[in-house]
Short mmCIF file of C-alpha atoms in Angstrom, two decimals:
data_model
loop_
_atom_site.label_atom_id
_atom_site.label_comp_id
_atom_site.label_asym_id
_atom_site.label_seq_id
_atom_site.Cartn_x
_atom_site.Cartn_y
_atom_site.Cartn_z
CA MET A 1251 -31.10 -31.56 19.41
CA ASP A 1252 -32.18 -33.60 21.78
CA SER A 1253 -31.19 -36.66 19.78
CA TRP A 1254 -27.92 -35.76 18.82
CA LYS A 1255 -27.25 -35.37 22.32
CA ALA A 1256 -28.24 -38.98 23.31
CA GLU A 1257 -26.01 -39.92 20.06
CA GLU A 1258 -23.24 -38.25 21.10
CA GLU A 1259 -23.85 -39.90 25.00
CA ASN A 1260 -24.00 -42.78 23.55
CA MET A 1261 -20.87 -43.04 21.98
CA ALA A 1262 -19.39 -41.74 24.91
CA SER A 1263 -20.46 -44.89 26.33
CA MET A 1264 -19.84 -47.23 24.22
CA PHE A 1265 -15.94 -45.57 23.90
CA GLY A 1266 -15.50 -45.42 27.81
CA PRO A 1267 -13.79 -42.33 29.28
CA ASP A 1268 -10.42 -40.33 27.70
CA GLU A 1269 -7.89 -42.25 29.30
CA ASP A 1270 -5.29 -40.20 27.03
CA LYS A 1271 -3.71 -37.41 29.35
CA ASN A 1272 -1.93 -35.58 26.36
CA THR A 1273 -5.21 -35.01 24.67
CA PRO A 1274 -6.42 -31.28 25.70
CA SER A 1275 -9.82 -31.04 27.18
CA SER A 1276 -10.53 -28.10 25.44
CA ILE A 1277 -10.64 -29.31 21.83
CA PRO A 1278 -15.19 -29.23 21.42
CA THR A 1279 -16.75 -32.65 19.70
CA GLN A 1280 -19.08 -31.23 16.72
CA LEU A 1281 -21.83 -31.07 18.84
CA GLN A 1282 -20.26 -28.33 20.67
CA SER A 1283 -18.77 -26.95 17.17
CA LEU A 1284 -22.63 -26.86 16.29
CA VAL A 1285 -24.50 -25.22 19.18
CA GLU A 1286 -21.67 -23.09 20.32
CA GLY A 1287 -19.85 -22.64 17.76
CA SER A 1288 -15.57 -22.72 17.50
CA SER A 1289 -13.21 -20.42 19.35
CA THR A 1290 -10.82 -20.54 16.47
CA THR A 1291 -14.02 -19.03 14.48
CA VAL A 1292 -14.25 -16.20 17.09
CA ILE A 1293 -10.99 -14.96 16.91
CA THR A 1294 -10.38 -15.50 12.91
CA GLU A 1295 -13.30 -13.14 12.39
CA TYR A 1296 -12.55 -10.49 15.05
CA LYS A 1297 -11.42 -7.25 13.63
CA PRO A 1298 -10.97 -4.24 15.92
CA ALA A 1299 -12.69 -0.73 14.39
CA PRO A 1300 -9.38 1.69 12.90
CA ASP A 1301 -9.20 4.36 15.01
CA VAL A 1302 -9.89 6.75 12.43
CA ASP A 1303 -11.04 9.03 15.02
CA TYR A 1304 -8.04 9.55 16.67
CA LEU A 1305 -6.30 10.35 13.05
CA GLN A 1306 -8.68 12.51 12.70
CA GLU A 1307 -8.41 14.80 15.79
CA LEU A 1308 -4.31 14.55 14.94
CA LEU A 1309 -4.49 15.93 11.98
CA ALA A 1310 -7.06 18.85 13.01
CA ILE A 1311 -4.55 20.26 15.16
CA GLN A 1312 -2.75 21.06 11.72
CA GLN A 1313 -5.65 21.73 9.70
CA GLN A 1314 -6.48 24.68 12.21
CA GLY A 1315 -3.14 26.52 12.61
CA PRO A 1316 -1.22 26.14 15.79
CA ARG A 1317 -2.82 25.44 18.91
CA SER A 1318 -2.06 24.75 22.92
CA ILE A 1319 -1.59 20.96 23.84
CA GLY A 1320 -2.00 19.73 27.09
CA PHE A 1321 -0.18 16.69 27.38
CA PHE A 1322 -1.02 13.72 30.13
CA GLY A 1323 -0.15 10.25 31.22
CA THR A 1324 0.71 6.99 33.04
CA ARG A 1325 4.21 6.66 34.52
CA ASN A 1326 4.14 3.11 33.67
CA MET A 1327 5.60 2.44 30.04
CA GLY A 1328 8.06 0.66 28.34
CA PHE A 1329 10.86 2.68 25.94
CA MET A 1330 9.45 2.25 22.88
CA HIS A 1331 6.50 4.41 23.86
CA GLN A 1332 8.45 6.89 25.04
CA GLU A 1333 10.29 6.94 21.87
CA LEU A 1334 7.08 7.67 20.22
CA ILE A 1335 6.05 10.53 22.18
CA GLU A 1336 8.71 12.07 21.89
CA ILE A 1337 8.40 12.49 18.37
CA LEU A 1338 5.01 13.13 18.68
CA SER A 1339 5.80 15.78 20.91
CA TYR A 1340 8.43 17.00 18.97
CA ALA A 1341 6.86 17.24 16.06
CA LEU A 1342 4.25 19.51 17.39
CA VAL A 1343 6.59 21.67 18.82
CA ILE A 1344 8.70 22.61 15.66
CA THR A 1345 5.02 23.19 13.87
CA LYS A 1346 4.75 25.83 15.86
CA ASN A 1347 2.08 23.93 18.28
CA HIS A 1348 2.23 25.09 22.74
CA ILE A 1349 2.96 21.48 24.80
CA TYR A 1350 1.49 22.07 27.99
CA THR A 1351 2.57 18.71 30.50
CA SER A 1352 3.55 17.86 34.44
CA GLY A 1353 6.97 16.82 35.51
CA ALA A 1354 6.55 13.42 36.31
CA SER A 1355 8.66 10.31 35.11
CA GLY A 1356 7.01 7.85 32.09
CA THR A 1357 4.58 10.11 29.38
CA ASN A 1358 5.98 13.27 30.85
CA ALA A 1359 9.43 13.15 30.66
CA ALA A 1360 9.24 12.02 26.93
CA VAL A 1361 6.81 14.62 26.26
CA ILE A 1362 9.88 17.61 27.30
CA ARG A 1363 12.78 15.61 26.22
CA GLY A 1364 10.39 15.63 22.86
CA ALA A 1365 9.98 19.20 23.20
CA LEU A 1366 13.39 20.07 23.95
CA ARG A 1367 14.90 18.85 20.85
CA ALA A 1368 12.79 21.33 19.20
CA GLU A 1369 14.90 23.92 20.56
CA LYS A 1370 11.91 26.44 20.89
CA PRO A 1371 11.51 26.64 24.82
CA GLU A 1372 8.59 29.64 24.32
CA LEU A 1373 6.23 26.40 23.33
CA LEU A 1374 6.97 24.35 26.20
CA THR A 1375 5.47 25.09 29.64
CA VAL A 1376 5.75 22.43 32.51
CA ILE A 1377 3.36 22.82 35.54
CA LEU A 1378 4.25 20.92 38.39
CA PRO A 1379 1.88 19.30 41.07
CA GLN A 1380 3.73 20.82 44.09
CA SER A 1381 7.51 22.53 44.46
CA LEU A 1382 10.63 21.57 42.49
CA GLU A 1383 11.90 20.22 45.35
CA LYS A 1384 9.29 17.43 45.85
CA GLN A 1385 9.86 15.69 42.35
CA PRO A 1386 12.57 13.58 42.22
CA PRO A 1387 15.93 13.98 41.19
CA GLU A 1388 15.97 12.57 37.77
CA SER A 1389 13.13 14.38 37.03
CA GLN A 1390 14.37 17.98 38.63
CA GLU A 1391 17.65 17.60 36.37
CA LEU A 1392 15.05 17.46 33.32
CA LEU A 1393 12.65 20.15 34.17
CA ALA A 1394 16.59 22.10 34.54
CA LYS A 1395 16.67 22.42 30.98
CA VAL A 1396 12.99 23.66 30.49
CA LYS A 1397 12.47 27.76 30.15
CA HIS A 1398 9.48 27.66 31.68
CA VAL A 1399 8.34 26.06 34.91
CA ILE A 1400 5.59 26.90 37.07
CA GLU A 1401 5.34 25.22 40.96
CA LYS A 1402 2.55 25.04 43.19
CA PRO A 1403 4.08 25.25 46.31
CA HIS A 1404 0.80 26.31 48.39
CA ASN A 1405 -0.11 22.28 47.63
CA ASP A 1406 3.05 20.54 49.19
CA HIS A 1407 0.73 19.57 52.06
CA LEU A 1408 -1.51 17.83 49.93
CA PRO A 1409 -0.98 13.85 48.77
CA LEU A 1410 0.58 13.37 45.56
CA ILE A 1411 -3.01 12.14 44.11
CA GLU A 1412 -4.53 15.50 45.11
CA ALA A 1413 -2.41 17.77 43.86
CA SER A 1414 -1.92 15.94 40.47
CA ARG A 1415 -5.75 16.49 40.06
CA LEU A 1416 -5.76 20.18 40.96
CA CYS A 1417 -2.44 20.24 38.34
CA ASN A 1418 -3.98 18.42 35.75
CA MET A 1419 -7.46 20.97 35.61
CA ASP A 1420 -4.76 23.80 35.70
CA ILE A 1421 -3.63 22.67 32.47
CA ILE A 1422 -6.99 21.44 31.00
CA SER A 1423 -8.07 25.38 31.69
CA GLN A 1424 -4.92 26.62 29.26
CA VAL A 1425 -5.89 24.20 26.35
CA GLN A 1426 -7.08 23.55 23.27
CA GLN A 1427 -6.48 20.02 22.45
CA VAL A 1428 -5.66 17.37 25.12
CA ILE A 1429 -3.52 14.13 24.28
CA CYS A 1430 -3.77 11.32 26.97
CA PHE A 1431 -1.52 7.97 26.81
CA ALA A 1432 -3.00 5.66 29.69
CA PHE A 1433 -4.70 2.46 30.74
CA HIS A 1434 -8.26 1.34 30.97
CA ASP A 1435 -7.60 1.65 35.07
CA SER A 1436 -6.38 4.79 35.02
CA LYS A 1437 -8.01 6.39 37.39
CA LEU A 1438 -6.92 9.70 37.54
CA LEU A 1439 -6.15 10.03 33.30
CA MET A 1440 -9.93 8.56 33.11
CA GLU A 1441 -11.28 11.34 35.28
CA THR A 1442 -9.07 14.26 33.48
CA CYS A 1443 -9.95 13.18 30.07
CA GLN A 1444 -13.73 13.16 30.79
CA GLU A 1445 -13.07 16.77 32.61
CA ALA A 1446 -11.47 17.98 29.47
CA LYS A 1447 -15.01 16.50 27.16
CA ASN A 1448 -17.26 18.46 29.86
CA MET A 1449 -15.10 20.86 29.06
CA ARG A 1450 -15.71 20.77 25.38
CA LYS A 1451 -11.74 20.14 24.45
CA ILE A 1452 -10.43 17.70 21.67
CA VAL A 1453 -9.52 14.50 23.41
CA THR A 1454 -7.59 12.28 22.01
CA LEU A 1455 -6.75 9.18 24.34
CA PHE A 1456 -4.27 5.99 23.78
CA TYR A 1457 -4.79 3.40 25.63
CA LEU A 1458 -1.57 1.26 26.37
CA ASP A 1459 -3.27 -1.92 27.02
#
C-alpha cells in the first residue's frame, strides 16, 4: 500500500497540479477507490428496509375487529400527506373504528376531515388541549362540524406545549392503537409515542422526513 501511495505521489509530481478548474475535486483517484471505496457504490447498494412492521400493525386493526385509535401528528405537512391521512381516517371510520384526535391544524385537521366524510359522527371524538376559544379560527370552523368535542378550559393558563402533552396522555388512555405522523425531531410526538409504548399500546409511527 505504501508503494502504491508513493507511486501516486510521483505521478502527481510529474504532471503537476490540476489547472483545470472545471474538473470536480470530489472525483476519487484509483487509489482512493481501492482503499475507501466509491460513494457511487455505497448509494447503489443501499436498500432501505421495507416498512413491513407498519403494514402488519395496520392490518392487525381489522383482523381483531374495530378498535379505538388515537391519531397524533405534526402541524407542518404538505397537501399530499394530508390527503393520505384523510383517506386513512375515512377508511378506519367506515370500518367502525372509533377515532380520537386533537384539534390542531395539519394532521389533526386531516383526520377530522376524513372522519367527517364517513358520516359516522359517533365514531369521532376530538379532545382539545384547552378551551375551544383558544383554538385558531380555522380550527374552530372545522370543529363546529364535530359532534363530540371535549374542551379543557382548566388548562388555559398553561403554555400550549404543556397543555398538549396532557391532552395527548388523555387520548392515549382511551385508545388501543396509536398512529402518529412526525419528523425525527418532533420532541413532543416522540415522547407521546414512547409513553404509548410504555402503556402497551400498539404504536404505528410514520416519519415524514
